[in-house]
């Protein structure tokens, strides 16, 4: 009974609160999903590769089947390693499916032509990454401008639950509950507190426990970080699991065993690269950790350093990986949490401690009001070198304001770092590199110099 009551109240309040996306976008997206199921035509689903992307994609997947779309007509596609659905080779691959309905979840949004160059194909974008541009002609359901910003899994959940109806959908509702919980905690941490306007997940968390859900999230994220980049194994494991407990039991399936193998591979590679010492920009705002790995571990290392690295002016930690794709540098940036410039800027009086969890969600909410905007900061540095911002291309400074990065030519990244390295501090003090150069150009005939002759 409680599940049905939640379902009924669910659909009656989301239009009133304009969350997790504008009501007009939610309505248009639901009509798109219903049209897709009624048409029973070839449909292409494009989930992102992390836990939030996989879970939001699977929420849409199960909803379409529930609405009547034939399973044989629903295809799932993951872009190749180091690319995205907007890249020309991937756009060509998408066109070959001949889909009439295309749905992208958590893929990030950018302007440009339709994802599929077919006048008969319709596209839905379900996303929470910051963007003011979207593919031409797409139906857009974006949480990016509705505070607090929902994950893509929560957005998909709020979008799809009202379409389930009552009665026989109770079992499916339970599945969507844990998919929403896993996707959301995959982005915001297992300590995230499910306060309004986020959905009520008390029953879900009590049934599956944060320990099981947290381990399942880590396992699902592992394959996409390996050199092999076998995201499909994570999708199959999640699709075929009857519950989150299946995902933490290597005996349950071959794909789940692969999750455990992938996690071990990633840990080994992180341990190999994590101790590389950082270098600081001239203005002290950026710390750079360089690695060379075929695995996508640069976000993990940036996150690890961001929680421990301190500096008087430090705002962001960047990990650059020149071994992921030949000739390219993949980099991830995170806000420095341990101390220094960012922590001081976010400091609050002790009499008014921040409510809620200390996980990524609280950090994001605080950073949005007083912390650095990584996307803006990266673009500002790039803008100091003529032509560099344009040379970086569309894969530079993507993602969130508080967790950004990019994929750029290695030579362009080195130009960016050179700008950062020689940047001057706001207090007028020159960067250490320049100061050392000038020191070397000082008076030569000193007493100390004479004694060394």
XYZ file of C-alpha atoms in Angstrom:
453
model
C 0.000 0.000 0.000
C 2.791 2.376 0.833
C 4.322 1.898 -2.632
C 1.027 2.764 -4.336
C 0.528 5.803 -2.148
C 3.990 7.010 -3.083
C 3.261 6.452 -6.762
C 0.032 8.449 -6.591
C 1.580 11.387 -4.735
C 4.582 11.251 -7.052
C 2.764 12.355 -10.178
C 0.653 14.999 -8.475
C 3.523 17.058 -7.079
C 6.335 17.152 -9.644
C 4.635 19.750 -11.831
C 4.018 21.976 -8.824
C 7.661 22.025 -7.695
C 9.352 22.278 -11.139
C 11.784 19.569 -10.117
C 13.839 17.655 -11.104
C 13.349 19.405 -14.478
C 10.905 22.020 -15.771
C 7.345 20.629 -15.865
C 7.049 21.282 -19.594
C 10.164 19.205 -20.252
C 8.979 16.368 -18.021
C 5.624 16.278 -19.804
C 7.217 16.314 -23.266
C 9.646 13.541 -22.298
C 6.853 11.320 -20.987
C 4.898 11.810 -24.211
C 8.031 10.861 -26.138
C 8.360 7.593 -24.195
C 4.677 6.779 -24.694
C 4.898 7.542 -28.422
C 7.965 5.318 -28.651
C 6.202 2.370 -27.023
C 3.038 2.840 -29.113
C 4.984 3.037 -32.375
C 6.768 -0.250 -31.601
C 9.572 0.833 -33.915
C 13.354 0.335 -33.754
C 14.633 2.207 -30.703
C 18.227 3.026 -29.758
C 19.184 3.623 -26.117
C 22.441 5.462 -25.352
C 23.305 5.259 -21.628
C 26.512 6.732 -20.263
C 29.156 4.363 -18.932
C 29.131 5.125 -15.187
C 26.698 3.946 -12.519
C 24.439 6.977 -12.954
C 24.353 6.525 -16.719
C 23.790 2.763 -16.572
C 21.041 3.026 -13.966
C 19.235 5.904 -15.671
C 19.409 4.023 -18.963
C 18.047 0.847 -17.413
C 15.186 2.753 -15.779
C 14.149 3.968 -19.243
C 14.770 0.485 -20.705
C 12.439 -1.259 -18.242
C 9.811 1.461 -18.578
C 9.660 1.138 -22.367
C 9.227 -2.636 -22.122
C 6.536 -2.147 -19.492
C 4.707 0.231 -21.844
C 4.690 -2.393 -24.575
C 7.807 -1.896 -26.714
C 8.978 -5.246 -28.085
C 12.363 -6.234 -26.571
C 13.727 -7.142 -30.013
C 13.234 -3.544 -31.124
C 15.256 -2.023 -28.274
C 19.024 -1.805 -28.847
C 21.681 -0.443 -26.481
C 24.863 1.216 -27.766
C 27.994 2.382 -25.948
C 30.525 4.676 -27.660
C 34.055 3.389 -28.192
C 36.816 4.099 -25.674
C 37.784 7.754 -25.519
C 34.942 9.027 -27.683
C 31.326 10.162 -27.251
C 27.999 10.084 -29.060
C 28.678 13.484 -30.677
C 31.931 12.428 -32.387
C 31.663 11.882 -36.188
C 32.618 8.146 -36.080
C 30.002 7.512 -33.391
C 27.344 9.504 -35.249
C 27.982 7.307 -38.277
C 27.662 4.200 -36.097
C 24.356 5.454 -34.655
C 22.943 6.063 -38.116
C 23.587 2.459 -39.123
C 21.069 1.196 -36.557
C 18.190 2.726 -38.504
C 16.411 3.676 -35.278
C 13.232 5.740 -35.297
C 13.565 6.701 -31.640
C 16.893 7.596 -29.998
C 17.222 8.151 -26.229
C 20.434 9.410 -24.594
C 20.790 9.307 -20.803
C 23.534 11.052 -18.799
C 25.674 11.544 -21.907
C 26.312 15.256 -21.492
C 24.745 17.782 -23.810
C 26.079 20.017 -26.542
C 24.788 21.858 -29.560
C 25.028 20.687 -33.132
C 23.070 18.653 -35.676
C 20.704 15.831 -34.692
C 22.402 12.776 -33.182
C 21.061 10.738 -36.095
C 20.948 12.307 -39.536
C 17.522 10.951 -40.435
C 14.451 13.159 -40.763
C 12.256 10.304 -39.518
C 14.244 9.714 -36.317
C 13.225 11.424 -33.063
C 15.628 12.054 -30.171
C 15.194 12.439 -26.408
C 17.996 13.752 -24.166
C 17.735 12.945 -20.428
C 20.646 14.603 -18.650
C 21.877 16.661 -15.695
C 25.216 18.008 -16.954
C 25.535 21.749 -17.371
C 24.787 22.923 -20.904
C 22.892 25.673 -22.672
C 22.987 23.899 -26.047
C 21.519 20.619 -27.239
C 21.345 18.570 -30.464
C 19.078 20.131 -33.044
C 15.484 18.930 -32.915
C 15.891 16.913 -29.716
C 13.294 16.713 -26.963
C 15.288 17.826 -23.928
C 14.701 16.905 -20.293
C 17.515 18.552 -18.328
C 17.953 18.834 -14.568
C 20.907 21.196 -14.821
C 18.981 24.377 -13.971
C 16.694 23.037 -11.223
C 18.195 23.184 -7.739
C 19.215 20.955 -6.136
C 20.469 19.371 -9.364
C 19.276 15.774 -9.601
C 21.371 12.942 -10.972
C 20.337 11.423 -14.278
C 19.106 8.328 -12.428
C 16.832 10.424 -10.211
C 15.653 12.392 -13.246
C 14.832 9.190 -15.142
C 13.114 7.761 -12.068
C 10.902 10.814 -11.570
C 10.179 10.775 -15.294
C 9.228 7.109 -15.537
C 7.500 6.151 -12.268
C 4.246 7.971 -13.159
C 4.127 5.899 -16.367
C 4.046 2.583 -14.508
C 0.470 2.779 -13.297
C -0.745 0.592 -10.434
C -1.258 -3.114 -9.896
C 1.276 -5.414 -11.536
C 3.970 -2.718 -11.662
C 4.874 -3.098 -7.967
C 7.749 -5.481 -8.722
C 9.090 -3.168 -11.389
C 8.770 -0.203 -9.045
C 11.040 -1.937 -6.538
C 13.630 -2.418 -9.268
C 13.434 1.215 -10.337
C 13.832 2.195 -6.685
C 17.189 0.501 -6.295
C 18.345 1.642 -9.745
C 17.582 5.226 -8.730
C 19.370 4.765 -5.415
C 22.456 3.190 -6.980
C 22.753 5.731 -9.786
C 22.324 8.658 -7.433
C 24.740 7.385 -4.815
C 27.168 6.571 -7.624
C 27.452 10.317 -8.235
C 26.801 11.696 -4.761
C 28.172 9.043 -2.416
C 26.546 6.422 -0.196
C 26.301 8.917 2.692
C 23.931 11.108 0.669
C 20.823 11.983 2.667
C 17.629 11.522 0.697
C 15.940 14.741 1.714
C 13.162 16.434 -0.225
C 12.762 17.072 -3.082
C 14.646 13.802 -3.724
C 12.384 10.714 -3.644
C 11.797 8.752 -0.462
C 14.235 5.813 -0.494
C 13.939 4.682 3.123
C 12.359 1.326 2.280
C 14.880 0.688 -0.488
C 17.893 1.496 1.680
C 16.550 -0.572 4.556
C 15.950 -3.578 2.317
C 19.253 -3.588 0.411
C 21.504 -1.653 2.831
C 23.977 1.048 1.920
C 26.817 -1.464 2.239
C 25.471 -3.711 -0.529
C 24.438 -0.802 -2.741
C 27.803 0.887 -2.289
C 29.765 -2.226 -3.198
C 27.536 -2.808 -6.233
C 28.177 0.772 -7.402
C 31.925 0.346 -7.157
C 31.774 -2.893 -9.113
C 29.596 -1.394 -11.852
C 32.028 1.488 -12.286
C 35.055 -0.776 -12.639
C 34.826 -2.113 -16.247
C 34.672 1.333 -17.832
C 37.914 2.277 -16.070
C 39.915 -0.703 -17.346
C 42.144 -0.590 -20.402
C 39.724 -2.978 -22.113
C 36.811 -0.578 -21.477
C 34.236 -3.385 -21.481
C 31.232 -1.319 -20.403
C 28.869 -3.882 -21.898
C 29.751 -6.376 -19.148
C 28.558 -3.898 -16.504
C 25.331 -3.284 -18.434
C 24.618 -7.016 -18.794
C 25.385 -7.657 -15.132
C 22.967 -4.928 -14.068
C 20.301 -5.917 -16.599
C 20.281 -9.576 -15.607
C 20.595 -9.104 -11.851
C 17.436 -9.878 -9.895
C 18.588 -7.628 -7.048
C 21.638 -5.599 -5.933
C 22.825 -8.629 -3.968
C 23.416 -10.500 -7.239
C 25.909 -7.799 -8.211
C 28.086 -8.403 -5.150
C 28.141 -12.204 -5.522
C 30.695 -13.381 -8.115
C 28.908 -16.725 -8.305
C 25.752 -15.167 -9.756
C 26.970 -14.785 -13.366
C 29.948 -14.548 -15.681
C 29.410 -10.813 -16.091
C 29.407 -10.248 -12.330
C 32.682 -12.170 -12.065
C 34.051 -9.788 -14.669
C 33.096 -6.861 -12.410
C 35.313 -8.260 -9.661
C 38.188 -8.835 -12.080
C 37.860 -5.289 -13.400
C 37.867 -3.840 -9.884
C 41.122 -5.638 -9.105
C 42.692 -4.371 -12.331
C 41.711 -0.784 -11.565
C 43.016 -0.975 -7.997
C 46.364 -2.266 -9.206
C 46.684 0.580 -11.700
C 45.636 3.233 -9.170
C 48.212 1.936 -6.696
C 50.867 2.177 -9.420
C 50.089 5.791 -10.335
C 48.652 7.406 -7.213
C 51.937 8.462 -5.621
C 53.078 10.757 -8.425
C 53.918 14.144 -6.828
C 51.851 17.169 -7.878
C 53.105 20.383 -9.468
C 51.497 23.741 -8.681
C 50.495 26.495 -11.079
C 52.198 29.867 -10.749
C 49.199 31.433 -9.041
C 48.838 28.463 -6.686
C 45.244 27.758 -7.698
C 45.863 24.500 -9.607
C 47.729 21.349 -8.626
C 48.639 19.002 -11.487
C 49.302 15.279 -11.093
C 50.655 13.626 -14.243
C 50.172 9.935 -15.018
C 50.420 7.668 -18.061
C 47.938 4.798 -17.980
C 45.697 2.956 -20.470
C 43.045 2.854 -17.735
C 40.579 5.620 -16.942
C 41.921 6.253 -13.463
C 42.620 9.993 -13.761
C 39.253 10.930 -12.163
C 39.979 8.602 -9.230
C 43.412 10.069 -8.627
C 42.154 13.643 -8.932
C 39.459 12.846 -6.368
C 41.937 11.180 -4.020
C 44.375 14.111 -4.099
C 41.571 16.667 -3.770
C 40.698 15.331 -0.328
C 44.243 15.547 1.039
C 46.274 18.122 -0.876
C 46.603 21.534 0.775
C 47.767 24.910 -0.465
C 47.218 28.502 0.646
C 45.587 29.390 -2.672
C 44.700 25.923 -3.989
C 41.277 25.645 -5.642
C 41.343 22.661 -7.995
C 43.299 19.438 -8.424
C 43.902 18.183 -11.964
C 45.079 14.734 -12.998
C 46.336 14.486 -16.598
C 46.702 11.103 -18.297
C 48.667 10.959 -21.546
C 48.499 7.156 -21.813
C 44.752 6.631 -22.219
C 44.533 7.498 -25.933
C 47.664 7.879 -28.126
C 48.432 11.510 -28.888
C 45.767 12.790 -26.506
C 45.679 13.892 -22.886
C 42.614 13.006 -20.849
C 42.331 15.081 -17.703
C 39.982 15.319 -14.741
C 39.587 18.231 -12.327
C 38.109 18.230 -8.837
C 37.647 20.962 -6.260
C 40.286 20.882 -3.503
C 38.588 19.941 -0.236
C 41.369 19.567 2.287
C 42.259 23.209 2.905
C 43.684 26.358 1.413
C 41.913 28.817 -0.857
C 38.783 26.798 -1.579
C 38.217 25.633 1.980
C 38.693 29.155 3.330
C 36.275 30.576 0.758
C 33.648 28.029 1.775
C 34.175 28.345 5.523
C 31.029 29.043 7.577
C 30.581 30.251 11.158
C 30.652 27.445 13.702
C 27.261 28.510 14.991
C 25.750 27.603 11.600
C 27.206 24.266 10.516
C 26.036 23.009 7.108
C 23.183 20.551 7.248
C 23.126 17.292 5.341
C 25.940 14.972 4.372
C 29.583 15.784 3.742
C 29.559 13.944 0.428
C 29.768 15.230 -3.110
C 26.213 16.586 -3.002
C 26.895 18.968 -0.095
C 30.191 19.975 -1.634
C 28.479 20.737 -4.924
C 25.721 22.782 -3.307
C 28.254 24.832 -1.356
C 30.619 25.267 -4.277
C 27.805 26.580 -6.462
C 27.423 29.584 -4.182
C 30.969 30.306 -3.014
C 33.468 27.852 -4.541
C 35.267 27.823 -7.867
C 33.594 27.055 -11.189
C 36.043 24.613 -12.773
C 34.590 24.978 -16.279
C 34.897 28.757 -16.154
C 38.388 28.533 -14.636
C 39.669 26.212 -17.371
C 38.236 28.405 -20.100
C 39.713 31.498 -18.471
C 43.224 29.997 -18.453
C 42.876 28.801 -22.061
C 41.706 32.260 -23.110
C 45.050 33.768 -22.075
C 46.854 32.091 -25.007
C 45.687 33.257 -28.464
C 43.873 30.503 -30.331
C 44.209 27.912 -27.565
C 40.552 27.891 -26.545
C 39.498 27.191 -30.147
C 42.212 24.543 -30.592
C 40.924 22.624 -27.564
C 37.697 21.726 -29.370
C 34.346 20.574 -27.990
C 35.756 17.997 -25.556
C 37.424 20.635 -23.374
C 35.936 21.719 -20.024
C 32.959 19.358 -20.150
C 30.839 17.947 -17.312
C 29.913 19.830 -14.161
C 31.089 23.121 -12.719
C 32.467 21.187 -9.742
C 33.802 18.102 -11.581
C 35.068 18.828 -15.050
C 37.834 17.789 -17.408
C 38.436 17.097 -21.043
C 40.110 15.212 -23.872
C 42.547 17.314 -25.903
C 45.618 16.984 -28.076
C 48.659 16.522 -25.843
C 50.430 19.513 -27.377
C 47.405 21.699 -26.591
C 47.316 20.448 -23.008
C 50.983 21.365 -22.617
C 50.185 24.867 -23.850
C 47.409 25.071 -21.264
C 49.686 23.945 -18.467
C 52.356 26.422 -19.565
C 49.782 29.201 -19.154
C 48.906 27.907 -15.695
C 52.536 27.427 -14.698
C 53.446 31.020 -15.541
C 50.278 32.640 -14.226
C 50.708 35.363 -11.602
C 49.011 35.533 -8.250
C 46.269 38.015 -7.546
C 48.377 39.650 -4.841
C 50.917 40.594 -7.469
C 53.533 38.067 -6.401
C 55.182 36.436 -9.382
C 55.078 32.667 -9.977
C 57.988 30.611 -8.610
C 59.266 29.752 -12.104
C 59.587 33.401 -13.062
C 60.992 34.319 -9.649
C 63.741 31.705 -9.995
C 64.649 32.993 -13.458
C 64.938 36.560 -12.233
C 66.954 35.458 -9.231
C 69.449 33.872 -11.582
C 69.853 37.164 -13.438
C 70.845 39.164 -10.348
C 74.245 40.577 -9.311
C 77.064 38.187 -10.208
C 79.998 39.661 -8.257
C 78.718 38.842 -4.769
C 80.954 37.826 -1.886
C 79.470 34.339 -1.912
C 80.171 34.024 -5.607
C 83.740 35.188 -5.172
C 84.397 32.669 -2.400
C 83.203 29.831 -4.626
C 85.834 30.648 -7.269
